[in-house]
Amino acid sequence: MRTGEEVPVDALRAWMSQALPALVPAGSALGVAQFPAGFSNLTYQVSVDDEHGARSYVLRRPPRGVTGGVAHDMAREYGILAALHPLGVPVPRPLVRCDDAAVIGAPFYLMEHVRGTIVRGALPDAMHADREASPARLRALSETVVNTMVQLHRVPVADGPLAALGRPEGYVRRQVEGWTKRWHAARTNDVPSLDRLAAWLDANQPPTSDVCLVHNDFKLDNLVLSPELSLVRAILDWEMATIGDPLMDLGTTLAYWVGPHDNPIFRSLGLGVTAMAGAFSRDDVVQAYAVASKRDVRRVDFYMAFGFFKVAIIAQQIYARYQQGLTADARFASLGAVVEALGEQGARVAAERR
């Protein structure tokens, strides 16, 4: 576990023995290890070993230095999983949540550990070595990602617990205003491209295209895949999910979809596999989504520019926490340059698509 992000194992064991006595009997051996990737909420593998055998669960908690906000609301994220799992949406089954911050230092919840492959900067070694098959696999993977997002946008939200998840009226406006406020609150350096982009987004908002469940952080490494990459076993990180405009979700995905001609620093986000031969381009993603969803994507310029804006500010919020000494994760030291590159890319989209 990274310094400052440790979980008190004895306190967690005692709590789990009471909350999940059938799964974690008293006296079970408990181990906790931190998943190394991810940039926001902290995620850990909790291993249990007793006379019933070895098994593992996943624990989620907010990072140090956050004081509320939807993205770090463990009860809300747990509730989303609890609503989606019975609908057959590929999400980890939630097990139990703890609202008492005194147990491990923050509220948290536990869910099942869905095993599989997560693709980030490169294909798995066995596939990467097969130069002839890799492009075909990457194209199939691209199709799987787009089709999974389209299916997600078809989840019924008119009634049930998901209906109260968000306010679709004025969603685009609130997103632009909200992320602009977050930019000003987290700013550590001047980034003129982000200021220009904020003004452009404010002046060029389209009407709402549709209303559906939006993940709000739908990207390749939030998908747990089968070993051959043909099936999505689980969609992760539901902290920002809500009811809103599906094309805003598409815009976020496009911002994370690194292209071969992007600023090389984008690869530091760990998603460079989409720049490899065979993978969809951003235009391919847009067209595949349009065909599968039957939605009008003629204003995709706005949504893509917003996606770069939002991802830049997410990176800036993390970078500000690093600057304040609230995390010792060395990966965050270079995020200032990433913020600038994302802002420039978003401003370029806005300028080119006027």
Coordinates of C-alpha atoms in Angstrom, one line a residue:
M1 CA 0.0 0.0 0.0
R2 CA 1.2 3.5 -0.8
T3 CA 2.4 5.7 2.0
G4 CA -0.6 7.6 3.5
E5 CA -3.1 5.2 1.9
E6 CA -2.8 2.2 4.2
V7 CA -5.8 0.3 5.5
P8 CA -5.8 -0.8 9.1
V9 CA -6.1 -4.6 8.6
D10 CA -7.0 -5.5 12.2
A11 CA -9.8 -3.0 12.3
L12 CA -11.1 -4.1 8.9
R13 CA -11.0 -7.8 9.9
A14 CA -13.0 -7.1 13.1
W15 CA -15.6 -5.1 11.2
M16 CA -15.9 -7.7 8.4
S17 CA -16.3 -10.5 10.9
Q18 CA -19.4 -8.7 12.2
A19 CA -20.8 -7.4 9.0
L20 CA -20.1 -10.5 6.8
P21 CA -19.8 -13.4 9.3
A22 CA -20.7 -16.0 6.7
L23 CA -18.0 -14.8 4.3
V24 CA -15.4 -13.7 6.9
P25 CA -15.7 -15.9 10.1
A26 CA -14.0 -14.7 13.2
G27 CA -10.3 -15.8 13.1
S28 CA -10.0 -15.6 9.4
A29 CA -6.6 -14.5 8.0
L30 CA -7.0 -11.2 6.2
G31 CA -4.6 -9.6 3.7
V32 CA -5.0 -6.2 2.0
A33 CA -3.1 -5.0 -1.1
Q34 CA -3.7 -1.8 -3.1
F35 CA -4.4 -1.9 -6.8
P36 CA -1.7 0.3 -8.3
A37 CA -3.7 1.9 -11.1
G38 CA -6.6 4.4 -10.9
F39 CA -6.5 8.1 -10.3
S40 CA -9.4 8.9 -8.0
N41 CA -11.1 6.7 -5.4
L42 CA -8.7 4.1 -3.8
T43 CA -9.2 0.4 -4.5
Y44 CA -7.9 -2.6 -2.6
Q45 CA -7.9 -6.3 -2.9
V46 CA -9.0 -7.9 0.4
S47 CA -7.9 -11.5 0.7
V48 CA -9.5 -14.0 3.1
D49 CA -8.0 -17.4 4.0
D50 CA -9.6 -19.9 6.4
E51 CA -10.8 -23.5 6.6
H52 CA -13.2 -22.7 3.7
G53 CA -10.4 -21.8 1.4
A54 CA -9.0 -18.6 -0.1
R55 CA -11.1 -15.9 -1.7
S56 CA -10.9 -12.2 -2.3
Y57 CA -13.1 -9.1 -2.4
V58 CA -12.6 -5.5 -3.5
L59 CA -12.7 -2.5 -1.2
R60 CA -13.4 1.1 -2.4
R61 CA -12.8 4.3 -0.4
P62 CA -12.3 7.9 -1.1
P63 CA -8.8 9.4 -1.2
R64 CA -7.3 11.6 1.4
G65 CA -8.0 15.3 1.2
V66 CA -11.5 15.2 -0.2
T67 CA -14.4 16.6 1.7
G68 CA -17.6 15.3 0.0
G69 CA -18.8 15.5 -3.5
V70 CA -20.7 13.0 -5.6
A71 CA -17.6 11.4 -7.0
H72 CA -16.4 10.3 -3.6
D73 CA -19.8 9.4 -2.1
M74 CA -19.4 5.7 -1.3
A75 CA -23.0 5.2 -0.4
R76 CA -24.1 6.6 -3.7
E77 CA -21.7 4.4 -5.7
Y78 CA -22.8 1.4 -3.7
G79 CA -26.4 2.2 -4.4
I80 CA -25.8 2.4 -8.2
L81 CA -24.2 -1.0 -8.2
A82 CA -27.1 -2.4 -6.2
A83 CA -29.5 -1.0 -8.7
L84 CA -27.6 -2.2 -11.8
H85 CA -26.6 -5.7 -10.8
P86 CA -30.2 -7.2 -10.8
L87 CA -30.7 -5.7 -14.3
G88 CA -28.0 -7.8 -15.8
V89 CA -25.6 -4.9 -16.3
P90 CA -22.1 -6.2 -16.1
V91 CA -21.0 -4.7 -12.7
P92 CA -19.4 -6.3 -9.6
R93 CA -22.0 -7.5 -7.1
P94 CA -22.0 -5.1 -4.1
L95 CA -21.7 -6.9 -0.8
V96 CA -21.8 -4.4 2.1
R97 CA -21.0 -0.8 2.9
C98 CA -19.7 1.0 5.9
D99 CA -20.6 4.6 6.6
D100 CA -18.5 4.8 9.8
A101 CA -15.3 6.6 8.8
A102 CA -13.8 5.6 12.1
V103 CA -13.3 2.0 11.0
I104 CA -10.6 2.5 8.4
G105 CA -10.4 6.3 8.2
A106 CA -13.1 6.8 5.6
P107 CA -16.4 5.4 4.5
F108 CA -16.0 2.4 2.2
Y109 CA -17.8 -0.5 0.6
L110 CA -17.0 -4.1 -0.4
M111 CA -17.9 -5.8 -3.7
E112 CA -17.1 -9.0 -5.4
H113 CA -13.8 -9.3 -7.1
V114 CA -14.4 -9.8 -10.8
R115 CA -11.3 -11.4 -12.4
G116 CA -10.3 -10.7 -15.9
T117 CA -8.0 -8.6 -18.1
I118 CA -7.8 -4.8 -18.0
V119 CA -6.1 -3.3 -21.1
R120 CA -4.2 0.0 -20.7
G121 CA -1.0 0.9 -22.4
A122 CA -0.5 -2.4 -24.3
L123 CA -2.1 -5.6 -25.2
P124 CA -1.4 -8.7 -23.0
D125 CA 2.0 -10.1 -23.8
A126 CA 0.7 -13.1 -25.7
M127 CA -1.4 -11.0 -28.0
H128 CA 1.1 -8.2 -28.4
A129 CA 3.6 -10.8 -29.6
D130 CA 1.3 -12.0 -32.4
R131 CA 1.8 -9.1 -34.8
E132 CA -0.7 -10.4 -37.4
A133 CA -3.6 -11.0 -35.0
S134 CA -3.2 -7.9 -32.9
P135 CA -4.8 -5.4 -35.3
A136 CA -7.8 -7.7 -35.7
R137 CA -8.1 -8.1 -32.0
L138 CA -7.9 -4.3 -31.5
R139 CA -10.6 -3.7 -34.0
A140 CA -12.8 -6.3 -32.3
L141 CA -12.0 -4.7 -28.9
S142 CA -12.9 -1.3 -30.2
E143 CA -16.3 -2.6 -31.4
T144 CA -16.9 -4.3 -28.0
V145 CA -16.2 -1.0 -26.2
V146 CA -18.6 1.0 -28.4
N147 CA -21.3 -1.6 -28.3
T148 CA -21.1 -1.9 -24.5
M149 CA -21.6 1.8 -24.2
V150 CA -24.6 1.7 -26.5
Q151 CA -26.1 -1.1 -24.4
L152 CA -25.4 0.9 -21.2
H153 CA -27.3 3.8 -22.7
R154 CA -30.3 1.5 -23.2
V155 CA -30.7 0.6 -19.5
P156 CA -34.2 1.5 -18.4
V157 CA -34.2 4.6 -16.1
A158 CA -37.8 5.8 -16.1
D159 CA -38.6 4.2 -12.8
G160 CA -36.9 2.3 -9.9
P161 CA -33.9 3.5 -8.0
L162 CA -32.0 4.8 -11.1
A163 CA -34.8 7.3 -11.8
A164 CA -33.7 9.4 -8.9
L165 CA -30.0 9.3 -9.8
G166 CA -29.9 12.7 -11.6
R167 CA -31.8 15.6 -13.1
P168 CA -31.7 15.4 -16.9
E169 CA -33.2 18.9 -17.4
G170 CA -30.4 21.4 -18.0
Y171 CA -27.8 18.6 -17.7
V172 CA -25.4 20.0 -20.4
R173 CA -25.5 23.5 -18.9
R174 CA -24.9 22.2 -15.3
Q175 CA -21.9 20.1 -16.5
V176 CA -20.3 23.0 -18.3
E177 CA -20.8 25.3 -15.3
G178 CA -19.9 22.7 -12.7
W179 CA -16.6 21.7 -14.4
T180 CA -15.7 25.3 -15.0
K181 CA -16.1 26.0 -11.2
R182 CA -14.0 22.9 -10.4
W183 CA -11.3 24.3 -12.7
H184 CA -11.2 27.6 -10.9
A185 CA -11.2 25.8 -7.5
A186 CA -8.4 23.4 -8.4
R187 CA -6.2 25.7 -10.4
T188 CA -2.5 25.7 -9.5
N189 CA -1.1 27.3 -12.7
D190 CA -2.5 29.4 -15.5
V191 CA -3.6 27.3 -18.5
P192 CA -5.0 29.8 -21.1
S193 CA -6.3 27.0 -23.3
L194 CA -8.6 25.8 -20.6
D195 CA -9.9 29.3 -20.0
R196 CA -10.6 29.7 -23.8
L197 CA -12.2 26.3 -23.9
A198 CA -14.5 27.1 -20.9
A199 CA -15.7 30.2 -22.7
W200 CA -16.3 28.3 -26.0
L201 CA -18.3 25.6 -24.2
D202 CA -20.4 28.1 -22.4
A203 CA -21.2 29.9 -25.7
N204 CA -21.8 26.8 -27.9
Q205 CA -24.0 24.4 -25.8
P206 CA -26.4 22.2 -27.9
P207 CA -29.9 21.2 -26.7
T208 CA -30.2 17.9 -24.9
S209 CA -29.9 15.1 -27.4
D210 CA -31.5 12.4 -25.2
V211 CA -31.8 11.2 -21.7
C212 CA -30.3 7.9 -20.4
L213 CA -28.0 6.4 -17.8
V214 CA -24.5 7.9 -18.3
H215 CA -21.4 6.4 -16.7
N216 CA -19.4 9.6 -17.0
D217 CA -16.0 7.9 -17.0
F218 CA -16.5 5.3 -19.6
K219 CA -13.0 4.3 -20.8
L220 CA -11.0 1.2 -21.7
D221 CA -9.4 0.6 -18.4
N222 CA -12.7 0.7 -16.6
L223 CA -13.7 -2.5 -18.3
V224 CA -12.8 -6.0 -17.0
L225 CA -12.5 -8.2 -20.1
S226 CA -12.4 -11.9 -20.8
P227 CA -8.8 -13.1 -21.6
E228 CA -9.5 -13.0 -25.4
L229 CA -10.9 -9.4 -25.0
S230 CA -14.2 -10.4 -26.6
L231 CA -16.5 -10.0 -23.6
V232 CA -16.9 -7.3 -20.9
R233 CA -17.2 -9.0 -17.6
A234 CA -17.6 -5.9 -15.5
I235 CA -17.8 -2.1 -15.9
L236 CA -16.0 -0.4 -13.0
D237 CA -15.8 3.0 -11.3
W238 CA -19.4 4.2 -11.2
E239 CA -18.6 7.2 -8.9
M240 CA -19.8 9.9 -11.4
A241 CA -22.7 8.0 -13.0
T242 CA -26.0 9.9 -13.4
I243 CA -29.0 10.4 -15.6
G244 CA -28.1 12.8 -18.4
D245 CA -27.2 13.2 -22.1
P246 CA -25.6 10.2 -23.7
L247 CA -23.4 12.2 -26.0
M248 CA -21.7 13.8 -23.0
D249 CA -20.7 10.2 -22.1
L250 CA -19.4 9.7 -25.7
G251 CA -17.4 12.9 -25.4
T252 CA -15.6 11.7 -22.3
T253 CA -14.8 8.4 -24.0
L254 CA -13.4 10.2 -27.0
A255 CA -11.1 12.3 -24.8
Y256 CA -9.6 9.1 -23.3
W257 CA -9.3 7.4 -26.7
V258 CA -5.7 8.2 -27.4
G259 CA -4.8 8.5 -31.1
P260 CA -1.5 7.9 -32.9
H261 CA -0.9 11.6 -33.6
D262 CA -1.9 12.9 -30.1
N263 CA 0.7 14.6 -27.8
P264 CA 2.8 11.7 -26.6
I265 CA 2.2 12.7 -23.0
F266 CA -1.4 11.4 -23.3
R267 CA 0.2 7.9 -23.1
S268 CA 1.0 8.7 -19.5
L269 CA -2.8 8.2 -18.8
G270 CA -2.1 4.6 -19.5
L271 CA -4.5 4.2 -22.4
G272 CA -2.2 4.2 -25.4
V273 CA -3.4 0.8 -26.8
T274 CA -6.0 2.7 -28.8
A275 CA -3.2 4.3 -30.8
M276 CA -2.0 0.9 -32.1
A277 CA -2.7 -0.4 -35.5
G278 CA -6.2 -1.9 -35.9
A279 CA -7.9 0.1 -33.1
F280 CA -10.7 2.5 -34.0
S281 CA -9.8 6.2 -34.5
R282 CA -11.9 8.7 -32.7
D283 CA -13.9 9.2 -35.9
D284 CA -14.5 5.5 -36.1
V285 CA -15.8 5.5 -32.5
V286 CA -18.2 8.3 -33.4
Q287 CA -19.5 6.5 -36.5
A288 CA -19.8 3.1 -34.8
Y289 CA -21.8 4.7 -32.0
A290 CA -24.0 6.6 -34.4
V291 CA -24.9 3.4 -36.3
A292 CA -25.4 1.2 -33.2
S293 CA -27.4 3.9 -31.2
K294 CA -29.2 5.6 -34.1
R295 CA -28.4 8.9 -32.5
D296 CA -27.6 12.2 -34.3
V297 CA -23.9 12.9 -33.7
R298 CA -23.5 16.0 -36.0
R299 CA -22.6 18.1 -32.9
V300 CA -20.0 15.7 -31.7
D301 CA -17.4 18.5 -31.8
F302 CA -19.0 20.1 -28.7
Y303 CA -19.1 16.8 -26.8
M304 CA -15.5 15.9 -27.7
A305 CA -14.2 19.3 -26.7
F306 CA -16.1 19.0 -23.4
G307 CA -14.6 15.6 -22.9
F308 CA -11.1 17.0 -23.1
F309 CA -12.1 19.9 -20.8
K310 CA -13.5 17.5 -18.2
V311 CA -10.6 15.0 -18.2
A312 CA -8.1 18.0 -17.9
I313 CA -9.9 19.2 -14.8
I314 CA -10.1 15.7 -13.3
A315 CA -6.3 15.5 -13.8
Q316 CA -5.9 19.0 -12.3
Q317 CA -7.9 18.1 -9.2
I318 CA -5.6 15.2 -8.6
Y319 CA -2.5 17.3 -9.4
A320 CA -3.7 19.9 -6.8
R321 CA -4.0 17.2 -4.2
Y322 CA -0.4 16.0 -5.0
Q323 CA 0.8 19.6 -4.8
Q324 CA -0.8 19.9 -1.4
G325 CA 0.9 16.8 -0.1
L326 CA -2.3 14.8 0.2
T327 CA -1.0 11.9 -1.9
A328 CA 2.5 10.6 -2.3
D329 CA 1.7 8.8 -5.6
A330 CA 4.6 9.6 -7.9
R331 CA 2.4 9.1 -11.0
F332 CA 0.7 12.4 -10.2
A333 CA 3.9 14.6 -10.4
S334 CA 3.6 15.0 -14.2
L335 CA -0.1 15.7 -14.3
G336 CA 0.4 19.4 -14.7
A337 CA 1.8 18.9 -18.2
V338 CA -1.0 16.5 -18.9
V339 CA -3.6 19.2 -18.0
E340 CA -1.9 21.6 -20.4
A341 CA -1.9 19.1 -23.2
L342 CA -5.5 18.2 -22.7
G343 CA -6.5 21.8 -22.7
E344 CA -4.7 22.5 -25.9
Q345 CA -6.3 19.4 -27.6
G346 CA -9.8 20.5 -26.5
A347 CA -9.2 24.1 -27.6
R348 CA -8.0 22.7 -31.0
V349 CA -11.2 20.7 -31.4
A350 CA -13.2 23.8 -30.7
A351 CA -11.3 26.0 -33.1
E352 CA -11.3 23.4 -35.9
R353 CA -15.0 22.5 -35.6
R354 CA -16.6 26.0 -35.4

